[in-house]
Each structure stands twice: as structure tokens, then as C-alpha cells.
Short mmCIF file of C-alpha atoms in Angstrom, two decimals:
data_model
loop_
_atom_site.label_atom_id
_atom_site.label_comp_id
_atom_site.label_asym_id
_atom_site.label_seq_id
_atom_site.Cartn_x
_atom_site.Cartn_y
_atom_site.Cartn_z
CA UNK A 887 143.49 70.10 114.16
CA UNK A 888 145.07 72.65 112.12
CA UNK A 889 141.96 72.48 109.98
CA UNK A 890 140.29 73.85 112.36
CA UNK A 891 142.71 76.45 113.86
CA UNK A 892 142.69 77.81 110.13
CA UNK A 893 138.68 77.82 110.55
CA UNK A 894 138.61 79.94 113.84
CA UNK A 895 141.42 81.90 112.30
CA UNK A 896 139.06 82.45 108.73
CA UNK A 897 136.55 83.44 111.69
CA UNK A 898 138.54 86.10 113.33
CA UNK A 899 139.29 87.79 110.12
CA UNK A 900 135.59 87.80 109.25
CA UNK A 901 134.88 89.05 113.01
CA UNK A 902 137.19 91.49 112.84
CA UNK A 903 136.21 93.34 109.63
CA UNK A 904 132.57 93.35 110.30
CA UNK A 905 133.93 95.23 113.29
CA UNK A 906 135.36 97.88 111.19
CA UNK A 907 132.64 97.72 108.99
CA UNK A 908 130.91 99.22 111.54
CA UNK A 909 133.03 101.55 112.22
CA UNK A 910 132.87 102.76 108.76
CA UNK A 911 129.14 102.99 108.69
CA UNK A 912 129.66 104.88 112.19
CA UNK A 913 131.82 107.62 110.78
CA UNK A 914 129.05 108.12 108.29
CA UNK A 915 126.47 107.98 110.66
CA UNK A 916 126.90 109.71 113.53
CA UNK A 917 126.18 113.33 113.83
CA UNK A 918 129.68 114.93 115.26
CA UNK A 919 133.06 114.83 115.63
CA UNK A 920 133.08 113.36 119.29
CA UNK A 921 130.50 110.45 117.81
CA UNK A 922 132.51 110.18 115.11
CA UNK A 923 135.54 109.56 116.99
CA UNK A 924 133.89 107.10 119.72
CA UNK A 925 132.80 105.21 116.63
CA UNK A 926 136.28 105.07 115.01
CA UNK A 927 138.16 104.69 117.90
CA UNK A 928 136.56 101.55 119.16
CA UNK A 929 135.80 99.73 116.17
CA UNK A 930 139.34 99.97 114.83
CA UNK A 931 140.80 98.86 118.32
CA UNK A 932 138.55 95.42 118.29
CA UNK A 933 138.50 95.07 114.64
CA UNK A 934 142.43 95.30 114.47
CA UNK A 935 142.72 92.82 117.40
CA UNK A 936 140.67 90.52 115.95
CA UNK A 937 142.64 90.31 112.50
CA UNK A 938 145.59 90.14 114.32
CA UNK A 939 144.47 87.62 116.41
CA UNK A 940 143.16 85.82 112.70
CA UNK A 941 146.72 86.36 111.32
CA UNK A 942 148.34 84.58 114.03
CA UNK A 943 146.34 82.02 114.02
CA UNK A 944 146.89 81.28 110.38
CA UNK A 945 150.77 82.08 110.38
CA UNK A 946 151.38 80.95 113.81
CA UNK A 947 155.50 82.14 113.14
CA UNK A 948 154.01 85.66 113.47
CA UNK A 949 152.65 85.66 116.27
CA UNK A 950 154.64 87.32 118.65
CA UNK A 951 155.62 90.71 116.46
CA UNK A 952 151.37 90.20 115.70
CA UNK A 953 151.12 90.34 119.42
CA UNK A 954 153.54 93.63 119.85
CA UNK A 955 151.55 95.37 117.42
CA UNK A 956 148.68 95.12 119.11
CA UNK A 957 149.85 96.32 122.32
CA UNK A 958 151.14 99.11 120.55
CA UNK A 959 147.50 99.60 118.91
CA UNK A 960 146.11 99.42 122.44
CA UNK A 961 148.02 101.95 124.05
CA UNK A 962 148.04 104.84 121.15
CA UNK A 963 144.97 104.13 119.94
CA UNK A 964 143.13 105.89 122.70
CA UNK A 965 145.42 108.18 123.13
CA UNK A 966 145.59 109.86 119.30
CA UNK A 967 141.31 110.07 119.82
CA UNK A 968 141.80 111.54 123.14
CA UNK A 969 144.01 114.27 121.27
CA UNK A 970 141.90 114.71 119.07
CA UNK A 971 138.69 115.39 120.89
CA UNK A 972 140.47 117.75 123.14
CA UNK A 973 141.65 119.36 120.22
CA UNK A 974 138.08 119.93 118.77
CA UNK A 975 136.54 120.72 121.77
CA UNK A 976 139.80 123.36 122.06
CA UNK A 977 138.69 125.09 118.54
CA UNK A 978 134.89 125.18 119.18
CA UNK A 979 134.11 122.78 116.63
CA UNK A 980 130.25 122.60 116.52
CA UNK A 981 128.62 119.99 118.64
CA UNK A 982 125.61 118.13 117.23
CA UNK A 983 122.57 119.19 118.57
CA UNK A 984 121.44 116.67 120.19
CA UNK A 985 124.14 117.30 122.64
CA UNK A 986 122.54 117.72 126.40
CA UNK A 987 125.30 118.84 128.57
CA UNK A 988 128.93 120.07 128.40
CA UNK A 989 130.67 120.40 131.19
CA UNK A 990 134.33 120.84 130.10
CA UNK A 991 132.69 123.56 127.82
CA UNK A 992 130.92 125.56 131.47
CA UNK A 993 133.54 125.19 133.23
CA UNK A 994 136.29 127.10 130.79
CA UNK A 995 133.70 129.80 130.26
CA UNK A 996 133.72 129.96 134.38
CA UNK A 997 137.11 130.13 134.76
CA UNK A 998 137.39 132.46 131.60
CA UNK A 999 134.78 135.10 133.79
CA UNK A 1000 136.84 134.25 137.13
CA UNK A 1001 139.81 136.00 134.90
CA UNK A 1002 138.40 138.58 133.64
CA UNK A 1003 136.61 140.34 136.64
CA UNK A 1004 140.07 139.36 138.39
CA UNK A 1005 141.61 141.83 135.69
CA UNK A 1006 141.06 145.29 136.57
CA UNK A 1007 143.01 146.17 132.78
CA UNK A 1008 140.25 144.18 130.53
CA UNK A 1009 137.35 145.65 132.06
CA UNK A 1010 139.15 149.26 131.46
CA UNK A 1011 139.54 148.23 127.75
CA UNK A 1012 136.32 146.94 127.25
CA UNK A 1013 134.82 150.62 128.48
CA UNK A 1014 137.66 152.33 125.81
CA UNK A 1015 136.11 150.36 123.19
CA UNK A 1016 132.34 150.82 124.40
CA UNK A 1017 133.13 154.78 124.37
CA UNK A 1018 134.73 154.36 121.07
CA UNK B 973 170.66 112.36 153.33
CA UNK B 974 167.81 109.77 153.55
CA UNK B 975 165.88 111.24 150.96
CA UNK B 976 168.88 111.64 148.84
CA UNK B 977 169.41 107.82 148.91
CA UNK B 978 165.72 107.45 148.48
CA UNK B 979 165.68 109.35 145.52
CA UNK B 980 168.62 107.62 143.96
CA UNK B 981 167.59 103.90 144.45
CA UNK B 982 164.02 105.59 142.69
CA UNK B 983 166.31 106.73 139.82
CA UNK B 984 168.16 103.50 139.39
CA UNK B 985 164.70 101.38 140.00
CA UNK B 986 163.67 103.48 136.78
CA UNK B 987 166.26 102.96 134.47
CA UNK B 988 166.02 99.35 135.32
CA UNK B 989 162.36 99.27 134.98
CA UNK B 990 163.17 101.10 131.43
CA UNK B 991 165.71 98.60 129.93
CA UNK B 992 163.71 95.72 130.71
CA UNK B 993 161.00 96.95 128.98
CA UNK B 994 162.86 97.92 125.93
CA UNK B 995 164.62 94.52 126.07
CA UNK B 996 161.55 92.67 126.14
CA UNK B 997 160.22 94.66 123.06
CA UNK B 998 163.62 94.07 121.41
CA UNK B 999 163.29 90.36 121.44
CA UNK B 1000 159.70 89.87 120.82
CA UNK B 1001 160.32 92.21 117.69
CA UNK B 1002 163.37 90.12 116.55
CA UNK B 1003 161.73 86.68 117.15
CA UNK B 1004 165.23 84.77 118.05
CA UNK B 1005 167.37 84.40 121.17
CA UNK B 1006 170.79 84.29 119.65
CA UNK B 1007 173.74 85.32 121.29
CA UNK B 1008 174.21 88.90 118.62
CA UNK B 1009 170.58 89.86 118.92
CA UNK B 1010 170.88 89.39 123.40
CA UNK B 1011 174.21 91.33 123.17
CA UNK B 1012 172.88 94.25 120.50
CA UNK B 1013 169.73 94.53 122.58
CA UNK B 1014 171.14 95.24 126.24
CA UNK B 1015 174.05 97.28 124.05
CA UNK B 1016 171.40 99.73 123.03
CA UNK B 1017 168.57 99.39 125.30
CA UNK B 1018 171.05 99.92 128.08
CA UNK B 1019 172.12 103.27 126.37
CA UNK B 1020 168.81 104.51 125.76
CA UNK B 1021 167.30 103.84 129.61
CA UNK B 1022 171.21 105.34 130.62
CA UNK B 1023 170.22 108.78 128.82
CA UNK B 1024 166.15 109.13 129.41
CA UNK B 1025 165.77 107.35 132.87
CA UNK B 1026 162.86 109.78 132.57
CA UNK B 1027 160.81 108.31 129.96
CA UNK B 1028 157.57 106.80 131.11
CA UNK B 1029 157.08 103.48 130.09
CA UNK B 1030 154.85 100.43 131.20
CA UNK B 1031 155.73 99.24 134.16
CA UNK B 1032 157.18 102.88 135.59
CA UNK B 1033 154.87 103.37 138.77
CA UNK B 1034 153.56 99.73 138.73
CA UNK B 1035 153.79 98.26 142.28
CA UNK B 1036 155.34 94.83 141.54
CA UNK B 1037 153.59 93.17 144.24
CA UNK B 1038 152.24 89.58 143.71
CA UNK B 1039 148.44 91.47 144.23
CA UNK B 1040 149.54 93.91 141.55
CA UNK B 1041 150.43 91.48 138.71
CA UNK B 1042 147.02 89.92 139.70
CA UNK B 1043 144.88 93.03 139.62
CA UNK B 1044 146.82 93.40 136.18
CA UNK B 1045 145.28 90.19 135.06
CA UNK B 1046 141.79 90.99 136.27
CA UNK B 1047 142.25 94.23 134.72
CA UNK B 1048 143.40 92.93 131.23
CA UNK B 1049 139.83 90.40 131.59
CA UNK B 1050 137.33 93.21 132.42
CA UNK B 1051 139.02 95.31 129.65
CA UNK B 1052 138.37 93.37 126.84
CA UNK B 1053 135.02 92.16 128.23
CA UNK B 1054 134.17 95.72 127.77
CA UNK B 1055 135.92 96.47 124.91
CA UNK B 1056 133.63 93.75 123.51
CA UNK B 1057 130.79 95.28 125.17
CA UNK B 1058 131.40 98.18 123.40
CA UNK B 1059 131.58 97.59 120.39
CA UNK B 1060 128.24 95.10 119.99
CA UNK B 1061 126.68 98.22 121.74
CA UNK B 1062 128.02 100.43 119.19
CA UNK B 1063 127.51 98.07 116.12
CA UNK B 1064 123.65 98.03 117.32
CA UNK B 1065 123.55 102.12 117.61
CA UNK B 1066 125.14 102.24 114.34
CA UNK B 1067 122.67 99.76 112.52
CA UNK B 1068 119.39 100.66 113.75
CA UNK B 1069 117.79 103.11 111.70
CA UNK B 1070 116.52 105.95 113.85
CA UNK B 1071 120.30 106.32 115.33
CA UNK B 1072 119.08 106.34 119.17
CA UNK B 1073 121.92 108.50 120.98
CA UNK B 1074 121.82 110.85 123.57
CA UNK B 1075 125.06 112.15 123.32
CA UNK B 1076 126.81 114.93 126.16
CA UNK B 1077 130.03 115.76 128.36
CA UNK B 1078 130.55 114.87 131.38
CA UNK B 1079 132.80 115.62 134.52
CA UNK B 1080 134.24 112.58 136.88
CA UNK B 1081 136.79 112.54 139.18
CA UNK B 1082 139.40 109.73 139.75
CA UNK B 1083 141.09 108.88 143.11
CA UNK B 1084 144.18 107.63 141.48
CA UNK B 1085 147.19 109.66 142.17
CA UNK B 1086 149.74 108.47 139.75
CA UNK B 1087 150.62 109.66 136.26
CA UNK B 1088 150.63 106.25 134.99
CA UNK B 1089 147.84 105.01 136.95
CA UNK B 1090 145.94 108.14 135.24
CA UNK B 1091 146.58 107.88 132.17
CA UNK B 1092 145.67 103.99 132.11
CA UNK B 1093 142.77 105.02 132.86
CA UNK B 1094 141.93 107.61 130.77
CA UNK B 1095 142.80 105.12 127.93
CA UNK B 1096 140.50 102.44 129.22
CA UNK B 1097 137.27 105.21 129.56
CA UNK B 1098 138.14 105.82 125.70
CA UNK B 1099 137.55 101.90 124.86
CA UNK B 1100 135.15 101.34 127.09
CA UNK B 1101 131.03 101.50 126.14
CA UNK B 1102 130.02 104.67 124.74
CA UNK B 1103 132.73 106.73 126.66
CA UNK B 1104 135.44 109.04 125.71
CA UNK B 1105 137.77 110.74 127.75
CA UNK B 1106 138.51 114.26 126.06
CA UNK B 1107 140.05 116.12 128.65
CA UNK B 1108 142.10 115.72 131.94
CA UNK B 1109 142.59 118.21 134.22
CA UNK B 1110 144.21 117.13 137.66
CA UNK B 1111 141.56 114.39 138.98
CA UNK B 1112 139.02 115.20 136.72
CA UNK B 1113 138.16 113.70 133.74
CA UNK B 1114 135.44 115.47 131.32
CA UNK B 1115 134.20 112.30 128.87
CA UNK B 1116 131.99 112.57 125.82
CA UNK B 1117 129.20 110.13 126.48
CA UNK B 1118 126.97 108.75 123.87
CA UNK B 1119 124.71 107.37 125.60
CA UNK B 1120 123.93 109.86 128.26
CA UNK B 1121 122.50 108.39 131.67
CA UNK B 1122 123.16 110.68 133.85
CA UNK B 1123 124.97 114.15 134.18
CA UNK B 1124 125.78 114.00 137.99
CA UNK B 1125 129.61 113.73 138.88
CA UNK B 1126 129.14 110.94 141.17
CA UNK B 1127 126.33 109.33 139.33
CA UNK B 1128 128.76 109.35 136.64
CA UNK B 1129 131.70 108.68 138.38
CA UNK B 1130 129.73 105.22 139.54
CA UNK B 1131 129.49 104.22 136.07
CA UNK B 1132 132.09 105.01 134.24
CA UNK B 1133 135.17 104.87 136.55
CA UNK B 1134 134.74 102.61 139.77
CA UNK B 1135 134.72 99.57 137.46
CA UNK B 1136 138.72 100.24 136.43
CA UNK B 1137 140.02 102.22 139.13
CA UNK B 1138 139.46 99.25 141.65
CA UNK B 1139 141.79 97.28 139.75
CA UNK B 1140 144.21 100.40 138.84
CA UNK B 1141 143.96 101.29 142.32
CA UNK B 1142 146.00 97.99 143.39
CA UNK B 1143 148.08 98.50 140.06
CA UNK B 1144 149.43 101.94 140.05
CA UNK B 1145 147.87 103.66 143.18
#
């Protein structure tokens, strides 16, 4: 029985770096920052899990501080790529081309026009520096 | 007055809701149940919950209701079903040659009301196939989307959110 707990556990481990093998070949892959995140973020979420999961299958005395790592993974995880995206998208990092539609990206320049026609003081600037 | 006392039992409900959680991590990161580690854990995780009763934690707007904890569970199941989903999806973009994405951002919107609820939810779109939630703004949610379908917001909203915020709904409201 434990023969084959160590087997699925062997499996795991194997599962769980292909995962991040992936992952890897993802972040060299993909075309932009937002791919490259989507392909990080996932990858190392599953891949972790699953090595984890391995680990605490072979060292079955781990298992619960295996098992509070891993919720930690799942709940920061996310978050840190969330971050990060906004932060890109924040800076104007270039998108890949390919790229059909950006919403978030419309409506900021929207509400960015809303502002300025709303302030009488920008437009009165903009014709100083024109006459300039 | 009511809504004093309302607020108050809401105060004390969180810094209960706070020290349990902190006590549960407390144990499962010690591993024993002796009679020190018990007494240094509500010691300190009753101090901490006493001085931030306003920390958000797990279980903070979670309605403990027996269909809660059982939308939890059917939540935890279609999470890493698609968290496996994903990542075969992803594995296959990745490896076939020609790269076949169609990449763009869109807008959704989420009927959940509750910070918690929210951001659950915004954490699941990240894991979930292809999706990746880069903004939140109120109750919408702009996600990077690999593989492009549709642009719509309730197109959209069908695919990426309805499958979560059924169960979240019950959850966190």
C-alpha cells in the first residue's frame, strides 16, 4: 500500500513540474506582459499544488503545514498577477498586437476627456501654449 | 440605539471570526495540540484580532449558514475543475507551434456586493481558463482574455462570471 502511495506521490511530482514546465515555455512564448502573466500565474498555481500534494504524499508528517502553504499560494497567487497587470496596464506598457479590444484602456481615455472639457482652466492652457 | 447594538455585536462577530482564523492557522502551522502551543496561540491570536478587528480575513462576510458551507464545497470542486481546465488549455496553446491566441480586454460586471465576496472572485477569474482579472472598479471587472470569444459585456459576463458568482452568491452575497 505504501508502495503505491509513494507511486501516485512520484506521479504528482512529475505532474506538477510538467505543469511549470509549461509555464516556463509560456513566459517565453507568449507575446506580452498580460500573456505572460496568464501563463505564469496559472501554471505555478497547479504546478505548486501538485508538488505539494506529491510531498505529502511521500512525507505524510507534512502534510498539514504542506496543506497551509497552499492555501496561502491560492489566495496571493492571483492576487500579486492581478497587481501586476493593473500595474502595466497603469504605465502603458505596450500590448502585443494581436490585441483586439481594450476596454479598461477606452474607458480611462473617456473619463480622461469627460475631465478635461469639465475643466474650463486646461482648455485655457492648452490655447496659452498653442499661441506660444 | 438599535443600530448601535447592531453595530457592536458586528464588531465582536469580527474579532471572533478573526481569532478563530488565526488560531486555526496557528495550530495547523505548529502540528501539535499541547497544552503551551493552545495557551500561546489564543495568548497572541487573541491580541492581534483585539487590536485589528478590522483586518479582512477568510471567513469575514461569509454567511455561516449550513447552504453556505455547502456552496463553499461546490465552489472549492468547480474551482479546481477549472483550474485544471486551465491549465491543459494553456499547456496546449503553449505547445502548438503557430501559438493560436486571440488575446483582448474585456469589461464584466458582477452582482456581488461584498468586499470579500468580490475579491473571491476576482481571484477565481485570474485561475480560471484563459482569464485575468486586471482591474476592478466598483462592479466591474475589466479581464485580459486570451482567448477572445466575445467582446460584449453580457456575452462576456455569461462566460466568465455566472459560473462562480452562483456559488459566491450563496457564500458571501
Amino acid at each position: 500500500m505504501s508502495a503505491f502511495i509513494d507511486f501516485l506521490g512520484g506521479l504528482s511530482l512529475l505532474a506538477g513540474s510538467a505543469f511549470l514546465l509549461f509555464g516556463g515555455l509560456g513566459l517565453v512564448r507568449m507575446p506580452d506582459i498580460f500573456n505572460r502573466i496568464q501563463a505564469g500565474t496559472k501554471t505555478t498555481t497547479l504546478g505548486t499544488l501538485l508538488t505539494l500534494l506529491g510531498a505529502a504524499m511521500l512525507h505524510p508528517e507534512w502534510s498539514l503545514k504542506l496543506l497551509l502553504i497552499g492555501v496561502f499560494l491560492i489566495f496571493t497567487n492571483p492576487l500579486s498577477s492581478q497587481v501586476t497587470a493593473c500595474t502595466a496596464h497603469y504605465r502603458g506598457i505596450k500590448k502585443s498586437s494581436l490585441t483586439k479590444v481594450d476596454r479598461l484602456a477606452d474607458d480611462e481615455s473617456e473619463s480622461m476627456e469627460k475631465s478635461v472639457s469639465k475643466n474650463p482652466d486646461s482648455e485655457h492652457k492648452d490655447k496659452e501654449e498653442a499661441e506660444l | 440605539m438599535l443600530t448601535n447594538n447592531k453595530s457592536n455585536v458586528f464588531v465582536k462577530r469580527r474579532v471572533l471570526v478573526m481569532f478563530a482564523t488565526l488560531l486555526l492557522f496557528w495550530l495547523m502551522l505548529q502540528g501539535s495540540l499541547g497544552f503551551d502551543v493552545i495557551f500561546i496561540g489564543i495568548l497572541v491570536a487573541g491580541l492581534i484580532a483585539y487590536l485589528y478587528p478590522s483586518g479582512l480575513s477568510f471567513f469575514t462576510e461569509f454567511r455561516a449558514t449550513p447552504e453556505a458551507f455547502k456552496a463553499g464545497f461546490r465552489y472549492y470542486a468547480y474551482f479546481f475543475k477549472e483550474l485544471v481546465k486551465s491549465n491543459i488549455r494553456l499547456a496546449s496553446v503553449v505547445l502548438s507551434p503557430s501559438l493560436p491566441i486571440n488575446p483582448g480586454i474585456v469589461k464584466v460586471r458582477t452582482k456581488l456586493k461584498s468586499k470579500m465576496g468580490r475579491l473571491m472572485l476576482a481571484n477565481s477569474i485570474t485561475l480560471t481558463p484563459g482569464t485575468l482579472t486586471v482591474e476592478l472598479k466598483d462592479e466591474w471587472i475589466y479581464v485580459h482574455w486570451v482567448l477572445m470569444e466575445s467582446d460584449d459585456i453580457e456575452a462576456a459576463t455569461r462566460e466568465i462570471v455566472s459560473g462562480f458568482e452562483s456559488y459566491l452568491e450563496v457564500m458571501y452575497g
